[in-house]
Amino acid sequence: MGRRWRDGTGVLVVHGEGGASVRVPLEIAGSYRARTKGLLGRDSVEGAMLLSPANNVHTFRMRMPIDVAYLDRRLTVIAVRTMRPGRLGAPRPRSRHVLEAEAGAMAGWGVRVGARVEVVEE
């Protein structure tokens, strides 16, 4: 079994090329209840939200388009998608965790297929 996080806050560290990294405020949804709610009912999000464990998401009742990054057990990005409200994402068999953020944010942070991220809990 992989790493289990508790509900709370932290920092997402996106490791880029040349050793540079970007630090992003992070909300952690580790419980069933927190994962089920996710970003539903919000107009915006400061930073990102980690859903763990998770291998797919939906945007029903979502108020905004979101970026979704699927992470494997080693926190390597295996897919990144932008989803409009009212969509159902396809399950990713190798995905163990999902990151959600406002649409367009992940590209600015360097979250792309093959990128490694780190979660630092507060």
XYZ file of N, CA and C in Angstrom, residues 5 9-13 23 26 28 118-122:
42
model
N -2.361 10.137 3.084
C -2.345 11.476 3.672
C -3.625 11.715 4.437
N -3.580 20.728 5.023
C -2.916 21.611 4.072
C -1.444 21.247 3.973
N -0.827 21.791 2.955
C 0.588 21.541 2.743
C 1.085 22.361 1.570
N 2.173 21.885 1.003
C 2.785 22.541 -0.148
C 3.065 21.481 -1.207
N 2.702 21.793 -2.441
C 3.033 20.952 -3.582
C 4.321 21.500 -4.176
N 5.342 20.669 -4.263
C 6.609 21.068 -4.866
C 6.705 20.387 -6.223
N 6.792 25.999 -5.759
C 6.034 25.637 -4.561
C 4.638 26.227 -4.670
N -1.304 23.848 -1.097
C -1.989 22.591 -1.365
C -2.995 22.266 -0.266
N -5.148 18.993 1.081
C -5.069 17.547 0.977
C -6.410 16.938 1.380
N 6.236 16.617 -5.243
C 6.443 16.208 -3.853
C 5.364 16.893 -3.026
N 4.859 16.204 -2.023
C 3.862 16.766 -1.127
C 4.509 16.959 0.242
N 4.488 18.200 0.722
C 5.027 18.520 2.038
C 3.837 18.916 2.911
N 3.548 18.101 3.924
C 2.421 18.388 4.815
C 2.802 19.448 5.833
N 1.794 20.240 6.227
C 2.039 21.252 7.272
C 1.582 20.723 8.600
